[in-house]
Amino acid sequence: MPGLLSPLTLFKDASVRPLFVSRVISSTSVGMGHLALAWGVMNMGYGARELSLVLACNAFPALLILCGGIIGDRFRRHHVLIGAELTACLAWLAVGASFTLDQAPLPLLCSLAGLGGVATAIFLPTIRGVIADLLSGDKRAAGNALINQTESIGHLIGFVSSGATVTLVGPAWAAGTRGTLCGISAVLLTRLATHHPSRTTSTLLHDLRQGWREFTVRPWVWIMTLHYTAITTALVCYMKIAGPLYTQNGHGGAWAWGLISAAQPLGALAGALIGARWCPSHHLLITATLPTSVSLPMLLMGGGASWHLIALAAVIPGALQAVYYVFWTTALQNRIPHDVLVRVNSWNIITSYMIMPLIVLLSGPLVATFGPQPIVLTAAAAAITATAATLIALRLTSTARPPLKLPLPPSTTTASASRSNKAPTG
């Protein structure tokens, strides 16, 4: 697929176009919900500890990601995505309604945030596998790049507009908008045509063990998984608790945090194009280095920089994170057997999300005690240290460096191509 804008040519393919349009709309809703939940809770008079509890309840259902992986391999993948979007629709419409109260009970907010987290747990591993259903060969890298670009466009729209929405009309409208957009996304996904998985009589426990076995026999997968778990820990401290509180305390408020959050998807628009075309010789080592860029805006925030400077700096990790997504997702799709792909993806992301509720719960009291700046400095140091350790581990583990182009087994490739050819065009 020659040409710098080659991923965009996939919009001509009617069999995959609804997926990309859906990602723009659904990702816009994520930006809306990100600010709506934080400012809705704070506007009711709750502090850092209560905010961390609500956000932890939103993150806790991520423990179900492994179940989401099994579901994504057992059922048609676009059906799984539709179910997740409809669940998110109901959850966020209810959150918006609760924000219209003078002070919604904390257990109610925690329950609704938890329901939204269930939708995320189902959605995340499956979205990484659906491209393998719809595209094959060299088109997968372009497809992953376009997924990242459309999500980035949505996040950009969502974060920028949510800051204005929360400021002008309140978080209830922002939360309600997220629910509505998730519903629209679900309708669009009905136009996809993913393959019917082969019928299986195996138990859920057997499926779980099979996914774990495929995950553990590849050292390069679990080393990178541990690395990104550390990166996610740092990001959670920064994005969920410290960042919003930093901007609320005299550094621009909700509008500023919306623009800072929007800077990362802005950078990702260019980063995804680079990821679709760049093929470095030390592919895995380069991939492992990219996520450490998240420490740049954290270091600036820790030093008390203005929100304008932090927003500019956030463009850089946005671009490099997009390159990372394309490199890593394409590697998994090309090197993991199709029938266990979503389960391996679920093991790949479960560790990050398993510790997220704990990190959110700890971050609130820590930020309340020490302030946001010392916490983000510590998070930045942790991200840098984890990257250095990962590079050393990959160097020492020779089996962790797979060939740059490792073909699928012939039987898997043939079956995947056959399914792709039979898929109707929406």
Coordinates of N, CA and C in Angstrom, one line a residue, residues 151-233:
E151 N -9.5 6.6 16.3 CA -9.7 6.8 17.7 C -9.1 8.1 18.2
S152 N -7.9 8.5 17.6 CA -7.3 9.7 18.0 C -8.1 10.9 17.6
I153 N -8.7 10.9 16.4 CA -9.6 11.9 16.0 C -10.8 12.1 17.0
G154 N -11.4 10.9 17.4 CA -12.5 10.9 18.3 C -12.1 11.5 19.7
H155 N -10.9 11.0 20.2 CA -10.4 11.5 21.4 C -10.2 13.0 21.4
L156 N -9.6 13.5 20.3 CA -9.3 14.9 20.1 C -10.6 15.7 20.2
I157 N -11.6 15.3 19.4 CA -12.9 15.9 19.4 C -13.5 15.9 20.8
G158 N -13.5 14.7 21.4 CA -14.1 14.5 22.7 C -13.5 15.3 23.8
F159 N -12.2 15.3 23.9 CA -11.5 16.0 25.0 C -11.7 17.5 24.8
V160 N -11.5 18.0 23.6 CA -11.7 19.5 23.4 C -13.1 19.9 23.7
S161 N -14.1 19.2 23.1 CA -15.5 19.6 23.3 C -16.0 19.3 24.7
S162 N -15.4 18.3 25.4 CA -15.9 18.0 26.7 C -15.5 19.1 27.7
G163 N -14.3 19.7 27.5 CA -13.9 20.8 28.4 C -14.9 21.9 28.3
A164 N -15.3 22.3 27.1 CA -16.3 23.3 26.9 C -17.7 22.9 27.4
T165 N -18.0 21.6 27.2 CA -19.4 21.1 27.6 C -19.5 21.1 29.1
V166 N -18.4 20.6 29.8 CA -18.5 20.6 31.3 C -18.5 22.0 31.8
T167 N -17.7 22.9 31.2 CA -17.7 24.3 31.7 C -19.0 25.0 31.5
L168 N -19.6 24.9 30.3 CA -20.7 25.7 29.9 C -22.1 25.1 30.4
V169 N -22.3 23.8 30.2 CA -23.6 23.2 30.6 C -23.5 22.1 31.6
G170 N -22.3 21.7 32.1 CA -22.2 20.8 33.2 C -21.9 19.3 32.8
P171 N -21.4 18.6 33.7 CA -21.0 17.2 33.4 C -22.1 16.2 33.1
A172 N -23.3 16.6 33.5 CA -24.5 15.7 33.2 C -24.7 15.6 31.7
W173 N -24.6 16.7 31.0 CA -24.7 16.7 29.6 C -23.6 15.9 28.9
A174 N -22.4 16.1 29.4 CA -21.2 15.4 28.9 C -21.4 13.9 29.0
A175 N -21.8 13.4 30.2 CA -22.0 12.0 30.4 C -23.1 11.5 29.5
G176 N -24.2 12.2 29.4 CA -25.3 11.8 28.6 C -24.9 11.7 27.1
T177 N -24.1 12.6 26.7 CA -23.6 12.6 25.3 C -22.8 11.3 25.1
R178 N -22.0 11.0 26.1 CA -21.2 9.7 25.9 C -22.1 8.5 25.7
G179 N -23.1 8.4 26.5 CA -24.1 7.3 26.3 C -24.7 7.3 25.0
T180 N -25.1 8.4 24.5 CA -25.8 8.5 23.2 C -24.8 8.1 22.1
L181 N -23.6 8.5 22.1 CA -22.6 8.2 21.1 C -22.3 6.7 21.1
C182 N -22.2 6.1 22.2 CA -22.0 4.7 22.3 C -23.1 3.9 21.6
G183 N -24.4 4.4 21.8 CA -25.5 3.8 21.1 C -25.4 3.9 19.6
I184 N -25.0 5.0 19.1 CA -24.8 5.2 17.7 C -23.7 4.3 17.1
S185 N -22.6 4.2 17.9 CA -21.5 3.3 17.5 C -22.0 1.9 17.4
A186 N -22.9 1.4 18.3 CA -23.4 0.0 18.2 C -24.2 -0.2 17.0
V187 N -24.9 0.8 16.5 CA -25.7 0.6 15.3 C -24.8 0.5 14.1
L188 N -23.7 1.3 14.1 CA -22.8 1.2 12.9 C -22.1 -0.2 12.9
L189 N -21.8 -0.7 14.0 CA -21.1 -2.0 14.1 C -21.9 -3.2 13.5
T190 N -23.2 -3.0 13.5 CA -24.1 -4.0 12.9 C -23.8 -4.3 11.5
R191 N -23.2 -3.3 10.8 CA -22.9 -3.5 9.4 C -21.6 -4.3 9.0
L192 N -20.9 -4.7 10.1 CA -19.7 -5.5 9.9 C -20.1 -6.9 9.6
A193 N -19.1 -7.7 9.1 CA -19.4 -9.1 8.9 C -18.1 -9.9 9.3
T194 N -18.0 -10.2 10.5 CA -16.8 -11.0 11.0 C -17.2 -12.5 10.9
H195 N -16.2 -13.4 10.9 CA -16.4 -14.8 10.6 C -17.1 -15.5 11.8
H196 N -17.7 -16.6 11.5 CA -18.3 -17.4 12.6 C -17.2 -18.3 13.2
P197 N -16.9 -18.2 14.4 CA -15.8 -19.1 15.0 C -16.3 -20.6 15.0
S198 N -15.3 -21.5 14.9 CA -15.7 -22.9 14.9 C -16.3 -23.3 16.2
R199 N -17.3 -24.2 16.1 CA -17.9 -24.6 17.4 C -17.0 -25.3 18.3
T200 N -17.1 -25.1 19.5 CA -16.2 -25.8 20.5 C -17.0 -26.4 21.6
T201 N -16.5 -27.5 22.1 CA -17.1 -28.1 23.3 C -16.2 -28.0 24.5
S202 N -15.1 -27.2 24.4 CA -14.2 -27.0 25.5 C -14.8 -26.2 26.6
T203 N -14.3 -26.3 27.8 CA -14.8 -25.5 28.9 C -14.1 -24.2 28.9
L204 N -14.7 -23.2 29.7 CA -14.1 -21.9 29.8 C -12.8 -22.0 30.4
L205 N -12.6 -22.9 31.4 CA -11.3 -23.0 32.0 C -10.2 -23.5 31.0
H206 N -10.6 -24.4 30.1 CA -9.7 -24.9 29.1 C -9.3 -23.8 28.2
D207 N -10.3 -23.0 27.8 CA -10.0 -21.9 26.9 C -9.0 -20.9 27.5
L208 N -9.2 -20.7 28.8 CA -8.4 -19.7 29.6 C -7.0 -20.3 29.6
R209 N -6.8 -21.5 29.9 CA -5.5 -22.1 30.0 C -4.8 -22.1 28.6
Q210 N -5.6 -22.4 27.6 CA -5.0 -22.4 26.2 C -4.4 -21.0 25.9
G211 N -5.2 -19.9 26.2 CA -4.7 -18.6 26.0 C -3.5 -18.3 26.8
W212 N -3.4 -18.7 28.0 CA -2.3 -18.5 28.9 C -1.0 -19.2 28.4
R213 N -1.2 -20.5 27.9 CA -0.1 -21.2 27.3 C 0.5 -20.5 26.1
E214 N -0.4 -20.0 25.2 CA 0.1 -19.3 24.0 C 0.8 -18.0 24.4
F215 N 0.4 -17.4 25.5 CA 1.0 -16.2 26.0 C 2.4 -16.4 26.6
T216 N 2.5 -17.5 27.4 CA 3.7 -17.7 28.2 C 4.8 -18.3 27.4
V217 N 4.5 -19.0 26.3 CA 5.6 -19.6 25.5 C 6.4 -18.6 24.6
R218 N 5.9 -17.4 24.6 CA 6.6 -16.3 23.9 C 7.2 -15.3 24.8
P219 N 8.4 -15.4 25.2 CA 9.0 -14.4 26.2 C 8.9 -13.0 25.8
W220 N 9.0 -12.7 24.5 CA 8.9 -11.3 24.0 C 7.5 -10.7 24.3
V221 N 6.5 -11.6 24.4 CA 5.2 -11.1 24.7 C 5.0 -10.7 26.1
W222 N 5.5 -11.6 27.0 CA 5.2 -11.3 28.5 C 6.2 -10.3 29.0
I223 N 7.4 -10.2 28.4 CA 8.3 -9.1 28.9 C 7.7 -7.7 28.5
M224 N 7.2 -7.6 27.3 CA 6.6 -6.4 26.9 C 5.3 -6.1 27.7
T225 N 4.6 -7.1 28.0 CA 3.4 -6.9 28.8 C 3.7 -6.4 30.2
L226 N 4.8 -6.9 30.9 CA 5.2 -6.4 32.2 C 5.6 -4.9 32.0
H227 N 6.3 -4.6 30.9 CA 6.8 -3.3 30.7 C 5.6 -2.3 30.6
Y228 N 4.6 -2.6 29.8 CA 3.5 -1.7 29.6 C 2.6 -1.6 30.9
T229 N 2.7 -2.6 31.7 CA 2.0 -2.5 33.0 C 2.6 -1.4 33.8
A230 N 3.9 -1.3 33.8 CA 4.5 -0.2 34.6 C 4.2 1.1 34.0
I231 N 4.2 1.2 32.6 CA 3.8 2.5 32.0 C 2.4 2.9 32.3
T232 N 1.5 1.9 32.3 CA 0.1 2.2 32.6 C -0.1 2.7 34.0
T233 N 0.7 2.1 34.9 CA 0.6 2.5 36.3 C 1.0 4.0 36.4

